[in-house]
PDB file of C-alpha atoms and ligand atoms in Angstrom:
ATOM      1  CA  MET A   1      -7.576   2.600 -19.124  1.00  0.00           C
ATOM      2  CA  GLU A   2      -3.822   2.466 -18.541  1.00  0.00           C
ATOM      3  CA  GLN A   3      -2.258   1.267 -15.270  1.00  0.00           C
ATOM      4  CA  THR A   4       1.191   1.901 -13.785  1.00  0.00           C
ATOM      5  CA  LEU A   5       3.101   0.671 -10.725  1.00  0.00           C
ATOM      6  CA  ILE A   6       4.355   3.023  -8.010  1.00  0.00           C
ATOM      7  CA  ILE A   7       6.556   1.896  -5.133  1.00  0.00           C
ATOM      8  CA  PHE A   8       7.061   4.185  -2.149  1.00  0.00           C
ATOM      9  CA  LYS A   9      10.691   3.337  -1.363  1.00  0.00           C
ATOM     10  CA  PRO A  10      11.956   2.884   2.231  1.00  0.00           C
ATOM     11  CA  ASP A  11      13.295   6.477   2.319  1.00  0.00           C
ATOM     12  CA  SER A  12       9.838   7.984   1.707  1.00  0.00           C
ATOM     13  CA  ILE A  13       8.283   5.832   4.446  1.00  0.00           C
ATOM     14  CA  GLN A  14      11.107   6.667   6.881  1.00  0.00           C
ATOM     15  CA  ARG A  15      10.618  10.380   6.161  1.00  0.00           C
ATOM     16  CA  SER A  16       6.804  10.205   6.653  1.00  0.00           C
ATOM     17  CA  ILE A  17       6.037  11.826   3.296  1.00  0.00           C
ATOM     18  CA  VAL A  18       3.959   9.021   1.758  1.00  0.00           C
ATOM     19  CA  GLY A  19       0.642  10.838   2.263  1.00  0.00           C
ATOM     20  CA  GLU A  20       1.905  14.071   0.757  1.00  0.00           C
ATOM     21  CA  VAL A  21       3.255  12.305  -2.321  1.00  0.00           C
ATOM     22  CA  MET A  22       0.147  10.143  -2.711  1.00  0.00           C
ATOM     23  CA  THR A  23      -1.996  13.293  -2.587  1.00  0.00           C
ATOM     24  CA  ARG A  24      -0.221  14.598  -5.685  1.00  0.00           C
ATOM     25  CA  PHE A  25      -1.311  11.553  -7.690  1.00  0.00           C
ATOM     26  CA  GLU A  26      -4.895  11.772  -6.381  1.00  0.00           C
ATOM     27  CA  ARG A  27      -5.007  15.513  -7.100  1.00  0.00           C
ATOM     28  CA  ALA A  28      -3.945  14.838 -10.702  1.00  0.00           C
ATOM     29  CA  GLY A  29      -6.988  12.560 -11.018  1.00  0.00           C
ATOM     30  CA  PHE A  30      -5.347   9.148 -10.888  1.00  0.00           C
ATOM     31  CA  LYS A  31      -7.355   6.324  -9.346  1.00  0.00           C
ATOM     32  CA  ILE A  32      -5.687   4.057  -6.763  1.00  0.00           C
ATOM     33  CA  VAL A  33      -6.778   0.553  -7.802  1.00  0.00           C
ATOM     34  CA  ALA A  34      -4.373  -1.454  -5.595  1.00  0.00           C
ATOM     35  CA  ILE A  35      -2.208  -0.698  -2.560  1.00  0.00           C
ATOM     36  CA  LYS A  36      -0.264  -2.641   0.095  1.00  0.00           C
ATOM     37  CA  MET A  37       2.740  -2.419   2.459  1.00  0.00           C
ATOM     38  CA  ILE A  38       5.243  -5.250   2.045  1.00  0.00           C
ATOM     39  CA  LYS A  39       8.896  -6.161   2.586  1.00  0.00           C
ATOM     40  CA  PRO A  40       9.853  -8.287  -0.424  1.00  0.00           C
ATOM     41  CA  ASN A  41      12.903 -10.585  -0.422  1.00  0.00           C
ATOM     42  CA  ARG A  42      16.025 -10.225  -2.571  1.00  0.00           C
ATOM     43  CA  GLU A  43      14.705 -12.544  -5.312  1.00  0.00           C
ATOM     44  CA  HIS A  44      11.623 -10.355  -5.719  1.00  0.00           C
ATOM     45  CA  TYR A  45      13.782  -7.218  -6.135  1.00  0.00           C
ATOM     46  CA  HIS A  46      16.207  -9.071  -8.398  1.00  0.00           C
ATOM     47  CA  LYS A  47      13.373  -9.844 -10.793  1.00  0.00           C
ATOM     48  CA  HIS A  48      11.922  -6.329 -10.481  1.00  0.00           C
ATOM     49  CA  TYR A  49      15.207  -4.511 -11.215  1.00  0.00           C
ATOM     50  CA  GLU A  50      16.913  -6.936 -13.620  1.00  0.00           C
ATOM     51  CA  GLY A  51      14.402  -9.553 -14.846  1.00  0.00           C
ATOM     52  CA  ILE A  52      11.831  -6.901 -15.782  1.00  0.00           C
ATOM     53  CA  GLY A  53      13.949  -3.738 -15.537  1.00  0.00           C
ATOM     54  CA  THR A  54      17.522  -3.930 -16.826  1.00  0.00           C
ATOM     55  CA  LEU A  55      19.358  -2.047 -14.091  1.00  0.00           C
ATOM     56  CA  LYS A  56      22.406  -4.341 -13.804  1.00  0.00           C
ATOM     57  CA  THR A  57      22.783  -4.470 -17.601  1.00  0.00           C
ATOM     58  CA  ARG A  58      22.423  -0.692 -17.933  1.00  0.00           C
ATOM     59  CA  LYS A  59      24.291   0.598 -14.873  1.00  0.00           C
ATOM     60  CA  GLY A  60      26.472  -2.255 -13.589  1.00  0.00           C
ATOM     61  CA  GLU A  61      26.811  -4.572 -10.615  1.00  0.00           C
ATOM     62  CA  GLU A  62      27.677  -1.939  -7.996  1.00  0.00           C
ATOM     63  CA  ILE A  63      24.624   0.254  -8.579  1.00  0.00           C
ATOM     64  CA  PHE A  64      22.424  -2.835  -8.866  1.00  0.00           C
ATOM     65  CA  GLU A  65      23.634  -4.234  -5.518  1.00  0.00           C
ATOM     66  CA  GLY A  66      23.358  -0.804  -3.841  1.00  0.00           C
ATOM     67  CA  THR A  67      19.781  -0.522  -5.068  1.00  0.00           C
ATOM     68  CA  LEU A  68      18.771  -3.985  -3.831  1.00  0.00           C
ATOM     69  CA  SER A  69      20.339  -3.255  -0.449  1.00  0.00           C
ATOM     70  CA  SER A  70      18.647   0.172  -0.134  1.00  0.00           C
ATOM     71  CA  MET A  71      15.252  -1.258  -1.109  1.00  0.00           C
ATOM     72  CA  SER A  72      15.676  -3.944   1.572  1.00  0.00           C
ATOM     73  CA  GLU A  73      16.232  -1.400   4.377  1.00  0.00           C
ATOM     74  CA  GLY A  74      12.550  -1.454   5.298  1.00  0.00           C
ATOM     75  CA  PRO A  75       9.034  -2.053   4.072  1.00  0.00           C
ATOM     76  CA  VAL A  76       7.740  -0.393   0.922  1.00  0.00           C
ATOM     77  CA  ILE A  77       4.241   0.571  -0.198  1.00  0.00           C
ATOM     78  CA  ALA A  78       3.294  -0.709  -3.640  1.00  0.00           C
ATOM     79  CA  MET A  79       0.410   0.896  -5.482  1.00  0.00           C
ATOM     80  CA  VAL A  80      -1.267   0.631  -8.877  1.00  0.00           C
ATOM     81  CA  LEU A  81      -2.558   3.889 -10.374  1.00  0.00           C
ATOM     82  CA  GLU A  82      -5.018   4.034 -13.232  1.00  0.00           C
ATOM     83  CA  GLY A  83      -5.605   6.896 -15.642  1.00  0.00           C
ATOM     84  CA  VAL A  84      -5.220   8.255 -19.158  1.00  0.00           C
ATOM     85  CA  GLU A  85      -1.662   7.550 -20.351  1.00  0.00           C
ATOM     86  CA  ALA A  86      -0.864   6.833 -16.698  1.00  0.00           C
ATOM     87  CA  VAL A  87       2.652   5.468 -17.336  1.00  0.00           C
ATOM     88  CA  GLU A  88       3.961   8.542 -19.138  1.00  0.00           C
ATOM     89  CA  VAL A  89       2.178  11.137 -17.000  1.00  0.00           C
ATOM     90  CA  VAL A  90       3.230   9.533 -13.704  1.00  0.00           C
ATOM     91  CA  ARG A  91       6.876   9.375 -14.882  1.00  0.00           C
ATOM     92  CA  LYS A  92       6.638  13.088 -15.711  1.00  0.00           C
ATOM     93  CA  MET A  93       5.309  13.815 -12.204  1.00  0.00           C
ATOM     94  CA  VAL A  94       8.071  11.694 -10.609  1.00  0.00           C
ATOM     95  CA  GLY A  95      10.934  13.367 -12.496  1.00  0.00           C
ATOM     96  CA  SER A  96      14.406  12.188 -13.449  1.00  0.00           C
ATOM     97  CA  THR A  97      16.357   9.572 -11.475  1.00  0.00           C
ATOM     98  CA  GLU A  98      18.883  11.827  -9.727  1.00  0.00           C
ATOM     99  CA  PRO A  99      17.147  14.278  -7.339  1.00  0.00           C
ATOM    100  CA  LYS A 100      19.898  16.857  -7.914  1.00  0.00           C
ATOM    101  CA  THR A 101      18.885  17.179 -11.560  1.00  0.00           C
ATOM    102  CA  ALA A 102      15.143  16.431 -11.190  1.00  0.00           C
ATOM    103  CA  LEU A 103      13.178  19.585 -11.968  1.00  0.00           C
ATOM    104  CA  PRO A 104      11.390  21.588  -9.260  1.00  0.00           C
ATOM    105  CA  GLY A 105       7.713  20.626  -9.356  1.00  0.00           C
ATOM    106  CA  THR A 106       8.511  16.948  -9.753  1.00  0.00           C
ATOM    107  CA  ILE A 107       8.331  14.592  -6.763  1.00  0.00           C
ATOM    108  CA  ARG A 108      12.053  13.810  -6.824  1.00  0.00           C
ATOM    109  CA  GLY A 109      12.923  17.482  -7.372  1.00  0.00           C
ATOM    110  CA  ASP A 110      10.670  18.760  -4.578  1.00  0.00           C
ATOM    111  CA  PHE A 111      11.235  16.130  -1.892  1.00  0.00           C
ATOM    112  CA  ALA A 112      14.949  15.366  -2.316  1.00  0.00           C
ATOM    113  CA  HIS A 113      18.188  16.976  -3.488  1.00  0.00           C
ATOM    114  CA  VAL A 114      20.894  14.276  -3.221  1.00  0.00           C
ATOM    115  CA  ASN A 115      23.192  13.156  -6.050  1.00  0.00           C
ATOM    116  CA  TYR A 116      24.825  10.026  -7.483  1.00  0.00           C
ATOM    117  CA  SER A 117      28.303  10.647  -6.028  1.00  0.00           C
ATOM    118  CA  GLN A 118      26.985  11.018  -2.482  1.00  0.00           C
ATOM    119  CA  ALA A 119      25.033   7.760  -2.923  1.00  0.00           C
ATOM    120  CA  SER A 120      28.021   5.859  -4.300  1.00  0.00           C
ATOM    121  CA  SER A 121      30.268   7.126  -1.479  1.00  0.00           C
ATOM    122  CA  VAL A 122      28.053   5.212   0.979  1.00  0.00           C
ATOM    123  CA  GLY A 123      27.318   2.249  -1.372  1.00  0.00           C
ATOM    124  CA  LYS A 124      23.610   3.018  -1.547  1.00  0.00           C
ATOM    125  CA  ALA A 125      21.043   3.742  -4.241  1.00  0.00           C
ATOM    126  CA  VAL A 126      20.329   7.414  -4.716  1.00  0.00           C
ATOM    127  CA  ALA A 127      17.356   8.029  -2.381  1.00  0.00           C
ATOM    128  CA  ASN A 128      14.661   9.247  -4.734  1.00  0.00           C
ATOM    129  CA  ILE A 129      11.329   8.638  -2.960  1.00  0.00           C
ATOM    130  CA  VAL A 130       9.385   6.508  -5.450  1.00  0.00           C
ATOM    131  CA  HIS A 131       9.718   4.007  -8.259  1.00  0.00           C
ATOM    132  CA  ALA A 132       7.410   4.393 -11.277  1.00  0.00           C
ATOM    133  CA  SER A 133       7.121   2.032 -14.261  1.00  0.00           C
ATOM    134  CA  ALA A 134       9.233   3.184 -17.213  1.00  0.00           C
ATOM    135  CA  ASP A 135       6.976   2.102 -20.091  1.00  0.00           C
ATOM    136  CA  ILE A 136       3.713   0.263 -20.805  1.00  0.00           C
ATOM    137  CA  LYS A 137       5.365  -3.153 -21.232  1.00  0.00           C
ATOM    138  CA  GLU A 138       7.264  -2.831 -17.937  1.00  0.00           C
ATOM    139  CA  ALA A 139       4.144  -1.562 -16.182  1.00  0.00           C
ATOM    140  CA  LYS A 140       2.197  -4.687 -17.175  1.00  0.00           C
ATOM    141  CA  GLN A 141       5.035  -7.000 -16.063  1.00  0.00           C
ATOM    142  CA  GLU A 142       5.666  -5.095 -12.811  1.00  0.00           C
ATOM    143  CA  ILE A 143       1.976  -5.032 -11.823  1.00  0.00           C
ATOM    144  CA  ALA A 144       1.760  -8.812 -12.369  1.00  0.00           C
ATOM    145  CA  HIS A 145       4.966  -9.254 -10.331  1.00  0.00           C
ATOM    146  CA  TRP A 146       3.736  -7.189  -7.343  1.00  0.00           C
ATOM    147  CA  PHE A 147      -0.012  -7.892  -7.272  1.00  0.00           C
ATOM    148  CA  LYS A 148      -2.347 -10.848  -7.646  1.00  0.00           C
ATOM    149  CA  ALA A 149      -5.316 -10.210  -9.951  1.00  0.00           C
ATOM    150  CA  GLU A 150      -7.737 -10.219  -6.969  1.00  0.00           C
ATOM    151  CA  GLU A 151      -5.748  -7.433  -5.237  1.00  0.00           C
ATOM    152  CA  ILE A 152      -6.558  -5.001  -8.066  1.00  0.00           C
ATOM    153  CA  PHE A 153      -9.983  -3.365  -7.777  1.00  0.00           C
ATOM    154  CA  ASP A 154     -12.503  -2.121 -10.286  1.00  0.00           C
ATOM    155  CA  TYR A 155     -14.631   0.715  -8.854  1.00  0.00           C
ATOM    156  CA  LYS A 156     -15.845   4.191  -9.736  1.00  0.00           C
ATOM    157  CA  LEU A 157     -14.688   7.543  -8.381  1.00  0.00           C
ATOM    158  CA  ALA A 158     -17.381  10.033  -7.303  1.00  0.00           C
ATOM    159  CA  HIS A 159     -17.137  12.052 -10.519  1.00  0.00           C
ATOM    160  CA  GLU A 160     -17.472   8.888 -12.599  1.00  0.00           C
ATOM    161  CA  HIS A 161     -20.741   8.072 -10.767  1.00  0.00           C
ATOM    162  CA  LEU A 162     -21.996  11.584 -11.459  1.00  0.00           C
ATOM    163  CA  THR A 163     -21.123  11.680 -15.142  1.00  0.00           C
ATOM    164  CA  GLN A 164     -22.288   8.245 -16.211  1.00  0.00           C
ATOM    165  CA  PRO A 165     -25.845   7.088 -16.931  1.00  0.00           C
ATOM    166  CA  LYS A 166     -27.738   5.291 -14.132  1.00  0.00           C
ATOM    167  CA  GLY A 167     -26.884   1.625 -13.806  1.00  0.00           C
ATOM    168  CA  ASN A 168     -23.198   2.145 -14.686  1.00  0.00           C
TER     169      ASN A 168
HETATM  170  P1  ADP B 201      14.439   5.133 -12.503  1.00  0.00           P
HETATM  171  O1  ADP B 201      14.135   4.681 -11.091  1.00  0.00           O
HETATM  172  O2  ADP B 201      14.390   6.635 -12.627  1.00  0.00           O
HETATM  173  O3  ADP B 201      13.593   4.428 -13.553  1.00  0.00           O
HETATM  174  P2  ADP B 201      16.754   3.402 -13.086  1.00  0.00           P
HETATM  175  O4  ADP B 201      15.831   2.312 -13.514  1.00  0.00           O
HETATM  176  O5  ADP B 201      17.894   3.731 -13.997  1.00  0.00           O
HETATM  177  O6  ADP B 201      15.977   4.776 -12.816  1.00  0.00           O
HETATM  178  O7  ADP B 201      17.386   3.042 -11.673  1.00  0.00           O
HETATM  179  C1  ADP B 201      16.658   2.371 -10.678  1.00  0.00           C
HETATM  180  C2  ADP B 201      17.066   2.938  -9.320  1.00  0.00           C
HETATM  181  O8  ADP B 201      18.442   2.623  -9.061  1.00  0.00           O
HETATM  182  C3  ADP B 201      16.989   4.443  -9.224  1.00  0.00           C
HETATM  183  O9  ADP B 201      15.686   4.923  -8.936  1.00  0.00           O
HETATM  184  C4  ADP B 201      17.963   4.755  -8.126  1.00  0.00           C
HETATM  185  O10 ADP B 201      17.386   4.554  -6.832  1.00  0.00           O
HETATM  186  C5  ADP B 201      19.061   3.710  -8.368  1.00  0.00           C
HETATM  187  N1  ADP B 201      20.145   4.262  -9.215  1.00  0.00           N
HETATM  188  C6  ADP B 201      20.161   4.339 -10.561  1.00  0.00           C
HETATM  189  N2  ADP B 201      21.303   4.893 -11.004  1.00  0.00           N
HETATM  190  C7  ADP B 201      22.045   5.171  -9.903  1.00  0.00           C
HETATM  191  C8  ADP B 201      23.341   5.759  -9.673  1.00  0.00           C
HETATM  192  N3  ADP B 201      24.111   6.178 -10.690  1.00  0.00           N
HETATM  193  N4  ADP B 201      23.774   5.903  -8.400  1.00  0.00           N
HETATM  194  C9  ADP B 201      23.008   5.485  -7.363  1.00  0.00           C
HETATM  195  N5  ADP B 201      21.785   4.915  -7.506  1.00  0.00           N
HETATM  196  C10 ADP B 201      21.304   4.760  -8.744  1.00  0.00           C
END
């Protein structure tokens, strides 16, 4: 089964909407297999956004620095979700990067409205609630970067208990 990394960014924690957003993933049937609140250092975010992701290469120094600074404003909640084609489906639920253009029905479209120019005028990342792994390769690298193997759990949801033969 496929796994993907979600990070509840500082803005979602500060706005007390973590539960509401998490409910959307649970309602879609995804299984939470790892979760923790942490406040990583700059090196950790540097690797996340440029070593694994390619934010500085793609969007430049200013956006990269604004993103690292915004992520460091407070703790974040990191979570691993498991499900069928989890990476692609979760990205669809999250929506496009800029809340202004993210479609209604997506997390970024429903919980935010801000745009790139407003963010750059204050030297911050555009506040868009959550991070979600972009593809399967990044998901594998990000999960290994954020979680130790023993922090990721293997268990069954209620419906899995009900639909599988005894002993499983
Ligand atoms: P995504 O998070 O949708 O995968 P990126 O990897 O391109 O998008 O960017 C990482 C994060 O950097 C974004 O979620 C956003 O917070 C910030 N960001 C990206 N582009 C911009 C921009 N043009 N202006 C402000 N912040 C940006």
